Amino acid sequence: MNRRSDVHAIKVVETQRADCATQTDKRKSKKKIQHDRDWIRIFNEKRFLLQNFLFRGLKTLNSMRILLRINWVRQSRK
């Protein structure tokens, strides 16, 4: 009977250790997931800003081309 309770006690301790290990692993994985989410968010923000910058630059470039063409047409008509 004592032997049986000792075996049970050992199993309980091993289970508790395993639970602690899984909790630690869960915490680590949550930190990794949060780190990945932060990295993805920053990456998307940079991509969004770059897209807006390029789009605005293209719009400005196109408007400058249009103005130059209008001036060229006006000068050629004189």
PDB file of N, CA and C in Angstrom:
ATOM      1  N   MET A   1       0.822  -1.192   0.000  1.00  0.00           N
ATOM      2  CA  MET A   1       0.000   0.000   0.000  1.00  0.00           C
ATOM      3  C   MET A   1       0.869   1.261   0.000  1.00  0.00           C
ATOM      4  N   ASN A   2       1.896   1.249   0.785  1.00  0.00           N
ATOM      5  CA  ASN A   2       2.797   2.400   0.784  1.00  0.00           C
ATOM      6  C   ASN A   2       3.446   2.575  -0.579  1.00  0.00           C
ATOM      7  N   ARG A   3       3.804   1.477  -1.176  1.00  0.00           N
ATOM      8  CA  ARG A   3       4.453   1.538  -2.483  1.00  0.00           C
ATOM      9  C   ARG A   3       3.519   2.171  -3.519  1.00  0.00           C
ATOM     10  N   ARG A   4       2.273   1.788  -3.454  1.00  0.00           N
ATOM     11  CA  ARG A   4       1.301   2.326  -4.404  1.00  0.00           C
ATOM     12  C   ARG A   4       1.148   3.845  -4.221  1.00  0.00           C
ATOM     13  N   SER A   5       1.080   4.306  -3.005  1.00  0.00           N
ATOM     14  CA  SER A   5       0.932   5.749  -2.773  1.00  0.00           C
ATOM     15  C   SER A   5       2.198   6.499  -3.182  1.00  0.00           C
ATOM     16  N   ASP A   6       3.367   5.863  -3.012  1.00  0.00           N
ATOM     17  CA  ASP A   6       4.612   6.499  -3.451  1.00  0.00           C
ATOM     18  C   ASP A   6       4.622   6.683  -4.965  1.00  0.00           C
ATOM     19  N   VAL A   7       4.184   5.640  -5.662  1.00  0.00           N
ATOM     20  CA  VAL A   7       4.121   5.726  -7.124  1.00  0.00           C
ATOM     21  C   VAL A   7       3.158   6.829  -7.541  1.00  0.00           C
ATOM     22  N   HIS A   8       2.030   6.899  -6.846  1.00  0.00           N
ATOM     23  CA  HIS A   8       1.048   7.944  -7.150  1.00  0.00           C
ATOM     24  C   HIS A   8       1.650   9.329  -6.889  1.00  0.00           C
ATOM     25  N   ALA A   9       2.370   9.462  -5.778  1.00  0.00           N
ATOM     26  CA  ALA A   9       2.986  10.749  -5.442  1.00  0.00           C
ATOM     27  C   ALA A   9       4.010  11.141  -6.500  1.00  0.00           C
ATOM     28  N   ILE A  10       4.789  10.171  -6.971  1.00  0.00           N
ATOM     29  CA  ILE A  10       5.777  10.461  -8.018  1.00  0.00           C
ATOM     30  C   ILE A  10       5.079  10.913  -9.293  1.00  0.00           C
ATOM     31  N   LYS A  11       3.993  10.241  -9.641  1.00  0.00           N
ATOM     32  CA  LYS A  11       3.256  10.627 -10.851  1.00  0.00           C
ATOM     33  C   LYS A  11       2.699  12.039 -10.724  1.00  0.00           C
ATOM     34  N   VAL A  12       2.192  12.364  -9.523  1.00  0.00           N
ATOM     35  CA  VAL A  12       1.638  13.704  -9.310  1.00  0.00           C
ATOM     36  C   VAL A  12       2.734  14.755  -9.469  1.00  0.00           C
ATOM     37  N   VAL A  13       3.896  14.502  -8.883  1.00  0.00           N
ATOM     38  CA  VAL A  13       5.004  15.450  -8.992  1.00  0.00           C
ATOM     39  C   VAL A  13       5.435  15.595 -10.444  1.00  0.00           C
ATOM     40  N   GLU A  14       5.547  14.485 -11.161  1.00  0.00           N
ATOM     41  CA  GLU A  14       5.936  14.552 -12.574  1.00  0.00           C
ATOM     42  C   GLU A  14       4.908  15.324 -13.385  1.00  0.00           C
ATOM     43  N   THR A  15       3.638  15.100 -13.068  1.00  0.00           N
ATOM     44  CA  THR A  15       2.578  15.816 -13.780  1.00  0.00           C
ATOM     45  C   THR A  15       2.664  17.315 -13.499  1.00  0.00           C
ATOM     46  N   GLN A  16       2.912  17.663 -12.228  1.00  0.00           N
ATOM     47  CA  GLN A  16       3.035  19.081 -11.882  1.00  0.00           C
ATOM     48  C   GLN A  16       4.222  19.713 -12.596  1.00  0.00           C
ATOM     49  N   ARG A  17       5.332  18.980 -12.661  1.00  0.00           N
ATOM     50  CA  ARG A  17       6.500  19.503 -13.384  1.00  0.00           C
ATOM     51  C   ARG A  17       6.173  19.699 -14.864  1.00  0.00           C
ATOM     52  N   ALA A  18       5.475  18.732 -15.421  1.00  0.00           N
ATOM     53  CA  ALA A  18       5.100  18.838 -16.832  1.00  0.00           C
ATOM     54  C   ALA A  18       4.171  20.026 -17.048  1.00  0.00           C
ATOM     55  N   ASP A  19       3.236  20.234 -16.105  1.00  0.00           N
ATOM     56  CA  ASP A  19       2.331  21.378 -16.219  1.00  0.00           C
ATOM     57  C   ASP A  19       3.098  22.690 -16.150  1.00  0.00           C
ATOM     58  N   CYS A  20       4.073  22.753 -15.238  1.00  0.00           N
ATOM     59  CA  CYS A  20       4.891  23.969 -15.137  1.00  0.00           C
ATOM     60  C   CYS A  20       5.668  24.193 -16.430  1.00  0.00           C
ATOM     61  N   ALA A  21       6.199  23.125 -16.975  1.00  0.00           N
ATOM     62  CA  ALA A  21       6.955  23.241 -18.226  1.00  0.00           C
ATOM     63  C   ALA A  21       6.046  23.719 -19.355  1.00  0.00           C
ATOM     64  N   THR A  22       4.851  23.172 -19.412  1.00  0.00           N
ATOM     65  CA  THR A  22       3.953  23.598 -20.488  1.00  0.00           C
ATOM     66  C   THR A  22       3.535  25.051 -20.292  1.00  0.00           C
ATOM     67  N   GLN A  23       3.360  25.477 -19.031  1.00  0.00           N
ATOM     68  CA  GLN A  23       3.025  26.880 -18.781  1.00  0.00           C
ATOM     69  C   GLN A  23       4.158  27.792 -19.252  1.00  0.00           C
ATOM     70  N   THR A  24       5.386  27.379 -18.968  1.00  0.00           N
ATOM     71  CA  THR A  24       6.539  28.162 -19.423  1.00  0.00           C
ATOM     72  C   THR A  24       6.587  28.201 -20.941  1.00  0.00           C
ATOM     73  N   ASP A  25       6.355  27.049 -21.557  1.00  0.00           N
ATOM     74  CA  ASP A  25       6.337  27.007 -23.023  1.00  0.00           C
ATOM     75  C   ASP A  25       5.229  27.884 -23.579  1.00  0.00           C
ATOM     76  N   LYS A  26       4.075  27.854 -22.909  1.00  0.00           N
ATOM     77  CA  LYS A  26       2.965  28.687 -23.369  1.00  0.00           C
ATOM     78  C   LYS A  26       3.332  30.164 -23.282  1.00  0.00           C
ATOM     79  N   ARG A  27       3.969  30.548 -22.168  1.00  0.00           N
ATOM     80  CA  ARG A  27       4.376  31.936 -22.013  1.00  0.00           C
ATOM     81  C   ARG A  27       5.369  32.342 -23.091  1.00  0.00           C
ATOM     82  N   LYS A  28       6.327  31.457 -23.349  1.00  0.00           N
ATOM     83  CA  LYS A  28       7.320  31.749 -24.385  1.00  0.00           C
ATOM     84  C   LYS A  28       6.654  31.866 -25.746  1.00  0.00           C
ATOM     85  N   SER A  29       5.736  30.950 -26.027  1.00  0.00           N
ATOM     86  CA  SER A  29       5.082  30.992 -27.336  1.00  0.00           C
ATOM     87  C   SER A  29       4.201  32.236 -27.455  1.00  0.00           C
ATOM     88  N   LYS A  30       3.564  32.645 -26.350  1.00  0.00           N
ATOM     89  CA  LYS A  30       2.761  33.870 -26.403  1.00  0.00           C
ATOM     90  C   LYS A  30       3.643  35.082 -26.680  1.00  0.00           C
ATOM     91  N   LYS A  31       4.827  35.112 -26.050  1.00  0.00           N
ATOM     92  CA  LYS A  31       5.750  36.222 -26.299  1.00  0.00           C
ATOM     93  C   LYS A  31       6.212  36.217 -27.747  1.00  0.00           C
ATOM     94  N   LYS A  32       6.492  35.026 -28.269  1.00  0.00           N
ATOM     95  CA  LYS A  32       6.921  34.933 -29.667  1.00  0.00           C
ATOM     96  C   LYS A  32       5.810  35.386 -30.604  1.00  0.00           C
ATOM     97  N   ILE A  33       4.594  34.951 -30.302  1.00  0.00           N
ATOM     98  CA  ILE A  33       3.455  35.342 -31.139  1.00  0.00           C
ATOM     99  C   ILE A  33       3.275  36.854 -31.098  1.00  0.00           C
ATOM    100  N   GLN A  34       3.355  37.441 -29.885  1.00  0.00           N
ATOM    101  CA  GLN A  34       3.210  38.890 -29.764  1.00  0.00           C
ATOM    102  C   GLN A  34       4.334  39.611 -30.502  1.00  0.00           C
ATOM    103  N   HIS A  35       5.542  39.085 -30.397  1.00  0.00           N
ATOM    104  CA  HIS A  35       6.689  39.678 -31.111  1.00  0.00           C
ATOM    105  C   HIS A  35       6.446  39.639 -32.615  1.00  0.00           C
ATOM    106  N   ASP A  36       5.956  38.493 -33.107  1.00  0.00           N
ATOM    107  CA  ASP A  36       5.671  38.369 -34.538  1.00  0.00           C
ATOM    108  C   ASP A  36       4.577  39.337 -34.963  1.00  0.00           C
ATOM    109  N   ARG A  37       3.537  39.480 -34.132  1.00  0.00           N
ATOM    110  CA  ARG A  37       2.458  40.413 -34.457  1.00  0.00           C
ATOM    111  C   ARG A  37       2.976  41.845 -34.519  1.00  0.00           C
ATOM    112  N   ASP A  38       3.821  42.208 -33.551  1.00  0.00           N
ATOM    113  CA  ASP A  38       4.394  43.553 -33.557  1.00  0.00           C
ATOM    114  C   ASP A  38       5.239  43.776 -34.802  1.00  0.00           C
ATOM    115  N   TRP A  39       6.039  42.787 -35.157  1.00  0.00           N
ATOM    116  CA  TRP A  39       6.902  42.902 -36.331  1.00  0.00           C
ATOM    117  C   TRP A  39       6.062  43.054 -37.599  1.00  0.00           C
ATOM    118  N   ILE A  40       5.005  42.258 -37.710  1.00  0.00           N
ATOM    119  CA  ILE A  40       4.127  42.331 -38.886  1.00  0.00           C
ATOM    120  C   ILE A  40       3.439  43.693 -38.944  1.00  0.00           C
ATOM    121  N   ARG A  41       2.989  44.203 -37.778  1.00  0.00           N
ATOM    122  CA  ARG A  41       2.322  45.507 -37.740  1.00  0.00           C
ATOM    123  C   ARG A  41       3.278  46.609 -38.203  1.00  0.00           C
ATOM    124  N   ILE A  42       4.498  46.583 -37.710  1.00  0.00           N
ATOM    125  CA  ILE A  42       5.486  47.591 -38.108  1.00  0.00           C
ATOM    126  C   ILE A  42       5.799  47.476 -39.597  1.00  0.00           C
ATOM    127  N   PHE A  43       5.944  46.247 -40.080  1.00  0.00           N
ATOM    128  CA  PHE A  43       6.217  46.026 -41.500  1.00  0.00           C
ATOM    129  C   PHE A  43       5.088  46.588 -42.357  1.00  0.00           C
ATOM    130  N   ASN A  44       3.840  46.319 -41.955  1.00  0.00           N
ATOM    131  CA  ASN A  44       2.696  46.810 -42.726  1.00  0.00           C
ATOM    132  C   ASN A  44       2.615  48.333 -42.698  1.00  0.00           C
ATOM    133  N   GLU A  45       2.925  48.934 -41.537  1.00  0.00           N
ATOM    134  CA  GLU A  45       2.911  50.394 -41.463  1.00  0.00           C
ATOM    135  C   GLU A  45       3.965  51.003 -42.385  1.00  0.00           C
ATOM    136  N   LYS A  46       5.154  50.419 -42.386  1.00  0.00           N
ATOM    137  CA  LYS A  46       6.209  50.928 -43.277  1.00  0.00           C
ATOM    138  C   LYS A  46       5.805  50.773 -44.734  1.00  0.00           C
ATOM    139  N   ARG A  47       5.217  49.628 -45.071  1.00  0.00           N
ATOM    140  CA  ARG A  47       4.788  49.396 -46.450  1.00  0.00           C
ATOM    141  C   ARG A  47       3.709  50.398 -46.851  1.00  0.00           C
ATOM    142  N   PHE A  48       2.764  50.654 -45.941  1.00  0.00           N
ATOM    143  CA  PHE A  48       1.690  51.602 -46.211  1.00  0.00           C
ATOM    144  C   PHE A  48       2.247  53.008 -46.436  1.00  0.00           C
ATOM    145  N   LEU A  49       3.181  53.422 -45.569  1.00  0.00           N
ATOM    146  CA  LEU A  49       3.780  54.749 -45.727  1.00  0.00           C
ATOM    147  C   LEU A  49       4.554  54.855 -47.032  1.00  0.00           C
ATOM    148  N   LEU A  50       5.280  53.810 -47.379  1.00  0.00           N
ATOM    149  CA  LEU A  50       6.042  53.821 -48.621  1.00  0.00           C
ATOM    150  C   LEU A  50       5.114  53.890 -49.831  1.00  0.00           C
ATOM    151  N   GLN A  51       4.009  53.133 -49.788  1.00  0.00           N
ATOM    152  CA  GLN A  51       3.048  53.175 -50.891  1.00  0.00           C
ATOM    153  C   GLN A  51       2.473  54.575 -51.046  1.00  0.00           C
ATOM    154  N   ASN A  52       2.088  55.178 -49.915  1.00  0.00           N
ATOM    155  CA  ASN A  52       1.521  56.528 -49.985  1.00  0.00           C
ATOM    156  C   ASN A  52       2.544  57.523 -50.503  1.00  0.00           C
ATOM    157  N   PHE A  53       3.781  57.387 -50.053  1.00  0.00           N
ATOM    158  CA  PHE A  53       4.832  58.297 -50.504  1.00  0.00           C
ATOM    159  C   PHE A  53       5.048  58.166 -52.007  1.00  0.00           C
ATOM    160  N   LEU A  54       5.143  56.923 -52.491  1.00  0.00           N
ATOM    161  CA  LEU A  54       5.348  56.714 -53.925  1.00  0.00           C
ATOM    162  C   LEU A  54       4.154  57.192 -54.728  1.00  0.00           C
ATOM    163  N   PHE A  55       2.942  56.929 -54.233  1.00  0.00           N
ATOM    164  CA  PHE A  55       1.738  57.345 -54.940  1.00  0.00           C
ATOM    165  C   PHE A  55       1.684  58.863 -55.029  1.00  0.00           C
ATOM    166  N   ARG A  56       1.977  59.531 -53.896  1.00  0.00           N
ATOM    167  CA  ARG A  56       1.980  60.992 -53.913  1.00  0.00           C
ATOM    168  C   ARG A  56       3.061  61.518 -54.848  1.00  0.00           C
ATOM    169  N   GLY A  57       4.210  60.846 -54.846  1.00  0.00           N
ATOM    170  CA  GLY A  57       5.293  61.258 -55.734  1.00  0.00           C
ATOM    171  C   GLY A  57       4.902  61.117 -57.185  1.00  0.00           C
ATOM    172  N   LEU A  58       4.225  60.026 -57.524  1.00  0.00           N
ATOM    173  CA  LEU A  58       3.778  59.830 -58.905  1.00  0.00           C
ATOM    174  C   LEU A  58       2.729  60.856 -59.289  1.00  0.00           C
ATOM    175  N   LYS A  59       1.812  61.148 -58.365  1.00  0.00           N
ATOM    176  CA  LYS A  59       0.803  62.164 -58.656  1.00  0.00           C
ATOM    177  C   LYS A  59       1.470  63.509 -58.902  1.00  0.00           C
ATOM    178  N   THR A  60       2.451  63.847 -58.081  1.00  0.00           N
ATOM    179  CA  THR A  60       3.160  65.114 -58.247  1.00  0.00           C
ATOM    180  C   THR A  60       3.910  65.131 -59.568  1.00  0.00           C
ATOM    181  N   LEU A  61       4.565  64.022 -59.879  1.00  0.00           N
ATOM    182  CA  LEU A  61       5.310  63.931 -61.133  1.00  0.00           C
ATOM    183  C   LEU A  61       4.376  64.071 -62.327  1.00  0.00           C
ATOM    184  N   ASN A  62       3.232  63.404 -62.292  1.00  0.00           N
ATOM    185  CA  ASN A  62       2.265  63.508 -63.389  1.00  0.00           C
ATOM    186  C   ASN A  62       1.722  64.925 -63.516  1.00  0.00           C
ATOM    187  N   SER A  63       1.441  65.560 -62.394  1.00  0.00           N
ATOM    188  CA  SER A  63       0.919  66.928 -62.470  1.00  0.00           C
ATOM    189  C   SER A  63       1.986  67.878 -63.021  1.00  0.00           C
ATOM    190  N   MET A  64       3.256  67.629 -62.677  1.00  0.00           N
ATOM    191  CA  MET A  64       4.330  68.456 -63.242  1.00  0.00           C
ATOM    192  C   MET A  64       4.443  68.236 -64.741  1.00  0.00           C
ATOM    193  N   ARG A  65       4.317  66.999 -65.185  1.00  0.00           N
ATOM    194  CA  ARG A  65       4.352  66.716 -66.629  1.00  0.00           C
ATOM    195  C   ARG A  65       3.230  67.439 -67.350  1.00  0.00           C
ATOM    196  N   ILE A  66       2.043  67.401 -66.757  1.00  0.00           N
ATOM    197  CA  ILE A  66       0.889  68.065 -67.371  1.00  0.00           C
ATOM    198  C   ILE A  66       1.139  69.568 -67.472  1.00  0.00           C
ATOM    199  N   LEU A  67       1.659  70.157 -66.380  1.00  0.00           N
ATOM    200  CA  LEU A  67       1.947  71.596 -66.410  1.00  0.00           C
ATOM    201  C   LEU A  67       2.999  71.931 -67.458  1.00  0.00           C
ATOM    202  N   LEU A  68       4.040  71.114 -67.552  1.00  0.00           N
ATOM    203  CA  LEU A  68       5.073  71.357 -68.560  1.00  0.00           C
ATOM    204  C   LEU A  68       4.505  71.238 -69.968  1.00  0.00           C
ATOM    205  N   ARG A  69       3.643  70.259 -70.182  1.00  0.00           N
ATOM    206  CA  ARG A  69       3.032  70.074 -71.499  1.00  0.00           C
ATOM    207  C   ARG A  69       2.148  71.267 -71.848  1.00  0.00           C
ATOM    208  N   ILE A  70       1.369  71.733 -70.858  1.00  0.00           N
ATOM    209  CA  ILE A  70       0.503  72.894 -71.108  1.00  0.00           C
ATOM    210  C   ILE A  70       1.355  74.107 -71.473  1.00  0.00           C
ATOM    211  N   ASN A  71       2.428  74.321 -70.714  1.00  0.00           N
ATOM    212  CA  ASN A  71       3.314  75.455 -71.020  1.00  0.00           C
ATOM    213  C   ASN A  71       3.957  75.298 -72.388  1.00  0.00           C
ATOM    214  N   TRP A  72       4.362  74.080 -72.727  1.00  0.00           N
ATOM    215  CA  TRP A  72       4.988  73.825 -74.028  1.00  0.00           C
ATOM    216  C   TRP A  72       4.000  74.106 -75.160  1.00  0.00           C
ATOM    217  N   VAL A  73       2.743  73.648 -74.977  1.00  0.00           N
ATOM    218  CA  VAL A  73       1.714  73.886 -75.995  1.00  0.00           C
ATOM    219  C   VAL A  73       1.457  75.380 -76.124  1.00  0.00           C
ATOM    220  N   ARG A  74       1.371  76.084 -75.019  1.00  0.00           N
ATOM    221  CA  ARG A  74       1.129  77.527 -75.058  1.00  0.00           C
ATOM    222  C   ARG A  74       2.260  78.248 -75.785  1.00  0.00           C
ATOM    223  N   GLN A  75       3.484  77.841 -75.477  1.00  0.00           N
ATOM    224  CA  GLN A  75       4.628  78.505 -76.109  1.00  0.00           C
ATOM    225  C   GLN A  75       4.712  78.176 -77.597  1.00  0.00           C
ATOM    226  N   SER A  76       4.348  76.961 -77.956  1.00  0.00           N
ATOM    227  CA  SER A  76       4.426  76.591 -79.373  1.00  0.00           C
ATOM    228  C   SER A  76       3.338  77.279 -80.188  1.00  0.00           C
ATOM    229  N   ARG A  77       2.253  77.677 -79.570  1.00  0.00           N
ATOM    230  CA  ARG A  77       1.174  78.353 -80.286  1.00  0.00           C
ATOM    231  C   ARG A  77       1.494  79.823 -80.523  1.00  0.00           C
ATOM    232  N   LYS A  78       2.405  80.385 -79.762  1.00  0.00           N
ATOM    233  CA  LYS A  78       2.708  81.824 -79.899  1.00  0.00           C
ATOM    234  C   LYS A  78       3.423  82.134 -81.169  1.00  0.00           C
TER     235      LYS A  78
END
